């Protein structure tokens, strides 16, 4: 059932398996951006959902999936059966987490971008920063150890826009999070803007606190999100309904 809806967001209370077909219909889904249960703890909500990767492949050809290295390793065969790996993205947090006191303090989380079909047909915008004024335009010579790589649309400009780094820092949501694994908008927005055109559609199969939906709305993208927990749905609706969160919406 639809729990919340506005011009940009449709938030569905229920399993995506029950509602995705009817809610999405024949709309083009540019990408899925989602943070699934990893299946690494004894928490009730942390259960790997069998078959979701195959289901996602029926919805779109572009997938950003948050996960731990352990999760990606344990389900490597399932990912490989349906998806090809494009790249990974690292969120550097200001605080650490981890289950063991005798190992390096874990201050990062991973997102991996997967795709299907021909890469040229996958929507992606070259992720650049605008932290300097462009001067000399040139194409850089690739290092010899990379072998043959097809040309891209990116043109290097000395002193100008640079490729965004694959490691991005953002403060965690600790102390204000609705969901224990809630991601900050600062690391969701770049993924959405990279893989979904303005006005396009992103889907979140495991919505949690509604952060992907909120990031999509603030960047002028549409979002259909699914969440099974009534508690998180209720709190997400409150969050998405607050008018101040519409500030900065594009388009």
mmCIF file of C-alpha atoms in Angstrom:
data_model
loop_
_atom_site.group_PDB
_atom_site.id
_atom_site.type_symbol
_atom_site.label_atom_id
_atom_site.label_comp_id
_atom_site.label_asym_id
_atom_site.label_seq_id
_atom_site.Cartn_x
_atom_site.Cartn_y
_atom_site.Cartn_z
ATOM 1 C CA UNK A 1 0.000 0.000 0.000
ATOM 2 C CA UNK A 2 1.157 3.558 -0.675
ATOM 3 C CA UNK A 3 2.134 5.228 2.597
ATOM 4 C CA UNK A 4 3.340 8.544 1.198
ATOM 5 C CA UNK A 5 3.307 10.259 -2.176
ATOM 6 C CA UNK A 6 4.255 13.628 -3.611
ATOM 7 C CA UNK A 7 5.471 14.933 -6.955
ATOM 8 C CA UNK A 8 8.775 13.089 -6.606
ATOM 9 C CA UNK A 9 8.300 10.239 -4.134
ATOM 10 C CA UNK A 10 6.127 7.168 -3.870
ATOM 11 C CA UNK A 11 6.766 5.300 -0.613
ATOM 12 C CA UNK A 12 5.230 1.840 -0.415
ATOM 13 C CA UNK A 13 4.599 -0.057 2.823
ATOM 14 C CA UNK A 14 5.206 -3.687 1.974
ATOM 15 C CA UNK A 15 7.598 -6.094 0.321
ATOM 16 C CA UNK A 16 8.812 -4.985 -3.081
ATOM 17 C CA UNK A 17 8.012 -8.508 -4.320
ATOM 18 C CA UNK A 18 4.310 -7.847 -3.714
ATOM 19 C CA UNK A 19 4.045 -4.323 -5.093
ATOM 20 C CA UNK A 20 6.889 -3.548 -7.519
ATOM 21 C CA UNK A 21 5.102 -4.774 -10.620
ATOM 22 C CA UNK A 22 1.921 -2.796 -9.998
ATOM 23 C CA UNK A 23 3.537 0.378 -8.637
ATOM 24 C CA UNK A 24 6.377 0.644 -11.159
ATOM 25 C CA UNK A 25 4.351 -0.628 -14.104
ATOM 26 C CA UNK A 26 5.947 0.166 -17.451
ATOM 27 C CA UNK A 27 7.959 3.142 -16.166
ATOM 28 C CA UNK A 28 11.635 3.186 -17.095
ATOM 29 C CA UNK A 29 13.778 2.694 -13.991
ATOM 30 C CA UNK A 30 17.136 4.363 -14.547
ATOM 31 C CA UNK A 31 18.777 2.777 -11.518
ATOM 32 C CA UNK A 32 18.230 1.007 -8.230
ATOM 33 C CA UNK A 33 20.055 2.550 -5.286
ATOM 34 C CA UNK A 34 19.567 0.435 -2.186
ATOM 35 C CA UNK A 35 21.057 -0.717 1.107
ATOM 36 C CA UNK A 36 19.890 -4.325 1.588
ATOM 37 C CA UNK A 37 20.118 -6.369 4.784
ATOM 38 C CA UNK A 38 23.636 -7.849 4.816
ATOM 39 C CA UNK A 39 22.736 -10.931 6.861
ATOM 40 C CA UNK A 40 25.693 -10.522 9.218
ATOM 41 C CA UNK A 41 24.037 -10.114 12.618
ATOM 42 C CA UNK A 42 21.352 -11.777 14.747
ATOM 43 C CA UNK A 43 19.040 -8.739 14.430
ATOM 44 C CA UNK A 44 15.576 -9.617 13.160
ATOM 45 C CA UNK A 45 15.681 -7.134 10.282
ATOM 46 C CA UNK A 46 19.169 -8.205 9.165
ATOM 47 C CA UNK A 47 18.255 -11.132 6.934
ATOM 48 C CA UNK A 48 19.573 -11.540 3.408
ATOM 49 C CA UNK A 49 16.633 -11.578 0.988
ATOM 50 C CA UNK A 50 17.013 -14.542 -1.332
ATOM 51 C CA UNK A 51 16.518 -13.758 -4.998
ATOM 52 C CA UNK A 52 16.538 -9.981 -4.738
ATOM 53 C CA UNK A 53 19.493 -9.584 -7.105
ATOM 54 C CA UNK A 54 17.660 -11.510 -9.820
ATOM 55 C CA UNK A 55 14.522 -9.464 -9.154
ATOM 56 C CA UNK A 56 16.511 -6.225 -9.424
ATOM 57 C CA UNK A 57 17.821 -7.329 -12.819
ATOM 58 C CA UNK A 58 14.215 -7.513 -14.032
ATOM 59 C CA UNK A 59 13.640 -3.900 -12.984
ATOM 60 C CA UNK A 60 16.722 -2.046 -14.255
ATOM 61 C CA UNK A 61 20.174 -2.430 -15.811
ATOM 62 C CA UNK A 62 21.958 -0.225 -13.249
ATOM 63 C CA UNK A 63 22.345 -1.012 -9.543
ATOM 64 C CA UNK A 64 24.118 0.770 -6.694
ATOM 65 C CA UNK A 65 24.255 -1.636 -3.762
ATOM 66 C CA UNK A 66 25.620 -0.807 -0.323
ATOM 67 C CA UNK A 67 27.307 -3.662 1.480
ATOM 68 C CA UNK A 68 30.285 -4.937 3.387
ATOM 69 C CA UNK A 69 33.208 -6.713 1.748
ATOM 70 C CA UNK A 70 32.061 -9.862 3.553
ATOM 71 C CA UNK A 71 28.576 -9.533 2.071
ATOM 72 C CA UNK A 72 29.832 -9.035 -1.479
ATOM 73 C CA UNK A 73 32.205 -11.979 -1.062
ATOM 74 C CA UNK A 74 29.593 -14.340 0.338
ATOM 75 C CA UNK A 75 27.162 -13.567 -2.460
ATOM 76 C CA UNK A 76 29.718 -13.166 -5.239
ATOM 77 C CA UNK A 77 28.254 -15.960 -7.358
ATOM 78 C CA UNK A 78 24.764 -14.496 -7.128
ATOM 79 C CA UNK A 79 25.997 -11.047 -8.149
ATOM 80 C CA UNK A 80 28.017 -12.503 -11.038
ATOM 81 C CA UNK A 81 25.026 -14.489 -12.290
ATOM 82 C CA UNK A 82 23.052 -11.328 -12.985
ATOM 83 C CA UNK A 83 25.386 -8.323 -12.930
ATOM 84 C CA UNK A 84 28.749 -6.987 -14.061
ATOM 85 C CA UNK A 85 30.818 -4.855 -11.700
ATOM 86 C CA UNK A 86 31.463 -1.277 -12.778
ATOM 87 C CA UNK A 87 33.149 0.354 -9.776
ATOM 88 C CA UNK A 88 33.127 0.761 -6.051
ATOM 89 C CA UNK A 89 32.572 3.804 -3.856
ATOM 90 C CA UNK A 90 33.817 4.331 -0.300
ATOM 91 C CA UNK A 91 32.095 6.379 2.359
ATOM 92 C CA UNK A 92 34.588 7.584 4.955
ATOM 93 C CA UNK A 93 32.849 8.196 8.273
ATOM 94 C CA UNK A 94 33.857 10.464 11.144
ATOM 95 C CA UNK A 95 33.255 7.677 13.662
ATOM 96 C CA UNK A 96 34.221 4.040 13.578
ATOM 97 C CA UNK A 97 32.352 0.802 14.007
ATOM 98 C CA UNK A 98 33.212 -2.854 14.160
ATOM 99 C CA UNK A 99 32.444 -6.107 15.916
ATOM 100 C CA UNK A 100 35.989 -6.877 17.091
ATOM 101 C CA UNK A 101 38.350 -5.022 19.409
ATOM 102 C CA UNK A 102 41.502 -6.667 18.012
ATOM 103 C CA UNK A 103 41.231 -5.389 14.401
ATOM 104 C CA UNK A 104 41.604 -2.085 12.596
ATOM 105 C CA UNK A 105 38.857 0.360 13.472
ATOM 106 C CA UNK A 106 36.402 0.336 10.597
ATOM 107 C CA UNK A 107 35.644 3.893 9.514
ATOM 108 C CA UNK A 108 34.257 3.244 6.051
ATOM 109 C CA UNK A 109 31.376 1.624 4.193
ATOM 110 C CA UNK A 110 31.175 0.400 0.619
ATOM 111 C CA UNK A 111 28.798 0.818 -2.282
ATOM 112 C CA UNK A 112 29.312 -1.088 -5.527
ATOM 113 C CA UNK A 113 27.895 -0.159 -8.921
ATOM 114 C CA UNK A 114 26.683 -3.056 -11.048
ATOM 115 C CA UNK A 115 25.239 -3.071 -14.550
ATOM 116 C CA UNK A 116 23.799 -5.301 -17.241
ATOM 117 C CA UNK A 117 24.313 -5.250 -20.995
ATOM 118 C CA UNK A 118 26.545 -2.802 -22.856
ATOM 119 C CA UNK A 119 28.167 -0.136 -20.663
ATOM 120 C CA UNK A 120 27.652 2.466 -23.397
ATOM 121 C CA UNK A 121 23.916 2.038 -22.950
ATOM 122 C CA UNK A 122 24.001 2.610 -19.183
ATOM 123 C CA UNK A 123 23.202 6.180 -18.177
ATOM 124 C CA UNK A 124 26.109 7.733 -16.314
ATOM 125 C CA UNK A 125 27.337 11.293 -15.966
ATOM 126 C CA UNK A 126 31.050 11.894 -15.549
ATOM 127 C CA UNK A 127 31.370 12.756 -11.834
ATOM 128 C CA UNK A 128 33.426 15.920 -11.576
ATOM 129 C CA UNK A 129 34.122 18.579 -8.994
ATOM 130 C CA UNK A 130 34.177 22.319 -9.685
ATOM 131 C CA UNK A 131 36.900 23.333 -7.281
ATOM 132 C CA UNK A 132 39.158 25.271 -9.676
ATOM 133 C CA UNK A 133 39.045 27.395 -12.829
ATOM 134 C CA UNK A 134 39.860 25.531 -16.076
ATOM 135 C CA UNK A 135 42.929 26.579 -18.007
ATOM 136 C CA UNK A 136 44.532 24.086 -20.382
ATOM 137 C CA UNK A 137 42.363 21.385 -21.932
ATOM 138 C CA UNK A 138 44.089 18.138 -22.791
ATOM 139 C CA UNK A 139 43.627 14.402 -22.750
ATOM 140 C CA UNK A 140 45.937 12.679 -20.335
ATOM 141 C CA UNK A 141 48.058 9.743 -21.470
ATOM 142 C CA UNK A 142 46.948 6.557 -19.769
ATOM 143 C CA UNK A 143 49.562 4.751 -17.653
ATOM 144 C CA UNK A 144 51.039 1.714 -19.394
ATOM 145 C CA UNK A 145 49.926 -0.751 -16.705
ATOM 146 C CA UNK A 146 46.226 -0.240 -17.516
ATOM 147 C CA UNK A 147 46.380 -1.901 -20.917
ATOM 148 C CA UNK A 148 43.697 -1.031 -23.457
ATOM 149 C CA UNK A 149 40.753 0.979 -22.105
ATOM 150 C CA UNK A 150 38.145 2.540 -24.352
ATOM 151 C CA UNK A 151 38.051 6.342 -24.508
ATOM 152 C CA UNK A 152 35.602 8.090 -22.218
ATOM 153 C CA UNK A 153 33.758 11.394 -22.466
ATOM 154 C CA UNK A 154 35.917 12.953 -19.758
ATOM 155 C CA UNK A 155 38.346 15.643 -20.848
ATOM 156 C CA UNK A 156 41.044 16.672 -18.395
ATOM 157 C CA UNK A 157 41.372 20.391 -17.791
ATOM 158 C CA UNK A 158 44.473 21.458 -15.893
ATOM 159 C CA UNK A 159 43.324 23.469 -12.906
ATOM 160 C CA UNK A 160 39.692 22.829 -13.818
ATOM 161 C CA UNK A 161 36.956 20.346 -12.920
ATOM 162 C CA UNK A 162 38.438 17.104 -11.655
ATOM 163 C CA UNK A 163 37.028 13.618 -11.466
ATOM 164 C CA UNK A 164 35.314 13.182 -8.122
ATOM 165 C CA UNK A 165 37.262 10.875 -5.805
ATOM 166 C CA UNK A 166 35.866 7.409 -5.152
ATOM 167 C CA UNK A 167 36.351 8.020 -1.424
ATOM 168 C CA UNK A 168 33.993 10.630 -0.018
ATOM 169 C CA UNK A 169 33.833 11.877 3.565
ATOM 170 C CA UNK A 170 30.547 12.602 5.319
ATOM 171 C CA UNK A 171 29.515 12.602 8.943
ATOM 172 C CA UNK A 172 27.403 9.629 9.894
ATOM 173 C CA UNK A 173 23.810 9.946 11.056
ATOM 174 C CA UNK A 174 24.725 8.776 14.564
ATOM 175 C CA UNK A 175 22.507 10.467 17.127
ATOM 176 C CA UNK A 176 19.761 11.447 14.690
ATOM 177 C CA UNK A 177 19.233 8.368 12.546
ATOM 178 C CA UNK A 178 15.851 6.714 12.149
ATOM 179 C CA UNK A 179 17.414 3.425 11.006
ATOM 180 C CA UNK A 180 20.632 1.934 12.453
ATOM 181 C CA UNK A 181 22.279 1.741 9.010
ATOM 182 C CA UNK A 182 21.013 5.109 7.742
ATOM 183 C CA UNK A 183 23.249 6.730 5.127
ATOM 184 C CA UNK A 184 23.808 10.510 4.941
ATOM 185 C CA UNK A 185 22.503 12.365 1.910
ATOM 186 C CA UNK A 186 26.071 13.452 1.153
ATOM 187 C CA UNK A 187 26.999 9.953 -0.034
ATOM 188 C CA UNK A 188 23.677 9.052 -1.644
ATOM 189 C CA UNK A 189 23.254 12.134 -3.822
ATOM 190 C CA UNK A 190 26.442 11.577 -5.899
ATOM 191 C CA UNK A 191 25.367 8.010 -6.707
ATOM 192 C CA UNK A 192 21.900 9.125 -7.767
ATOM 193 C CA UNK A 193 23.123 12.075 -9.838
ATOM 194 C CA UNK A 194 25.715 9.832 -11.523
ATOM 195 C CA UNK A 195 23.290 7.148 -12.650
ATOM 196 C CA UNK A 196 19.880 8.842 -12.949
ATOM 197 C CA UNK A 197 19.149 11.816 -15.244
ATOM 198 C CA UNK A 198 17.273 14.842 -13.931
ATOM 199 C CA UNK A 199 13.604 13.901 -13.787
ATOM 200 C CA UNK A 200 14.504 10.221 -14.055
ATOM 201 C CA UNK A 201 13.395 7.395 -11.773
ATOM 202 C CA UNK A 202 15.382 5.641 -9.042
ATOM 203 C CA UNK A 203 14.030 2.690 -7.057
ATOM 204 C CA UNK A 204 14.960 1.648 -3.515
ATOM 205 C CA UNK A 205 13.942 -1.904 -2.649
ATOM 206 C CA UNK A 206 14.907 -1.603 1.032
ATOM 207 C CA UNK A 207 14.030 1.960 1.987
ATOM 208 C CA UNK A 208 14.648 1.949 5.750
ATOM 209 C CA UNK A 209 14.545 5.601 6.778
ATOM 210 C CA UNK A 210 13.727 6.934 3.299
ATOM 211 C CA UNK A 211 17.114 8.551 2.697
ATOM 212 C CA UNK A 212 17.381 7.510 -0.957
ATOM 213 C CA UNK A 213 13.926 8.945 -1.601
ATOM 214 C CA UNK A 214 14.852 12.186 0.132
ATOM 215 C CA UNK A 215 18.153 12.478 -1.763
ATOM 216 C CA UNK A 216 16.342 11.806 -5.039
ATOM 217 C CA UNK A 217 13.765 14.501 -4.373
ATOM 218 C CA UNK A 218 16.360 17.073 -3.405
ATOM 219 C CA UNK A 219 18.293 16.388 -6.612
ATOM 220 C CA UNK A 220 15.224 16.580 -8.861
ATOM 221 C CA UNK A 221 14.817 12.838 -9.431
ATOM 222 C CA UNK A 222 11.767 10.688 -8.824
ATOM 223 C CA UNK A 223 11.859 7.720 -6.453
ATOM 224 C CA UNK A 224 9.756 4.656 -5.744
ATOM 225 C CA UNK A 225 10.763 3.120 -2.417
ATOM 226 C CA UNK A 226 9.625 -0.015 -0.592
ATOM 227 C CA UNK A 227 9.824 -0.754 3.145
ATOM 228 C CA UNK A 228 8.296 -3.645 5.109
ATOM 229 C CA UNK A 229 8.601 -2.235 8.628
ATOM 230 C CA UNK A 230 5.590 -0.289 9.840
ATOM 231 C CA UNK A 231 7.747 1.559 12.368
ATOM 232 C CA UNK A 232 10.238 2.768 9.747
ATOM 233 C CA UNK A 233 7.425 3.602 7.340
ATOM 234 C CA UNK A 234 5.765 5.804 9.936
ATOM 235 C CA UNK A 235 8.940 7.632 10.786
ATOM 236 C CA UNK A 236 9.891 7.964 7.114
ATOM 237 C CA UNK A 237 6.528 9.546 6.347
ATOM 238 C CA UNK A 238 7.111 12.082 9.109
ATOM 239 C CA UNK A 239 10.569 12.811 7.747
ATOM 240 C CA UNK A 240 9.498 13.160 4.129
ATOM 241 C CA UNK A 241 6.495 15.307 5.049
ATOM 242 C CA UNK A 242 8.454 18.049 6.800
ATOM 243 C CA UNK A 243 8.343 21.061 4.481
ATOM 244 C CA UNK A 244 11.908 22.184 5.212
ATOM 245 C CA UNK A 245 13.154 19.071 3.484
ATOM 246 C CA UNK A 246 11.830 20.381 0.169
ATOM 247 C CA UNK A 247 14.458 23.100 0.198
ATOM 248 C CA UNK A 248 17.008 22.736 -2.589
ATOM 249 C CA UNK A 249 14.757 20.691 -4.880
ATOM 250 C CA UNK A 250 15.703 21.116 -8.540
ATOM 251 C CA UNK A 251 13.372 21.226 -11.510
#
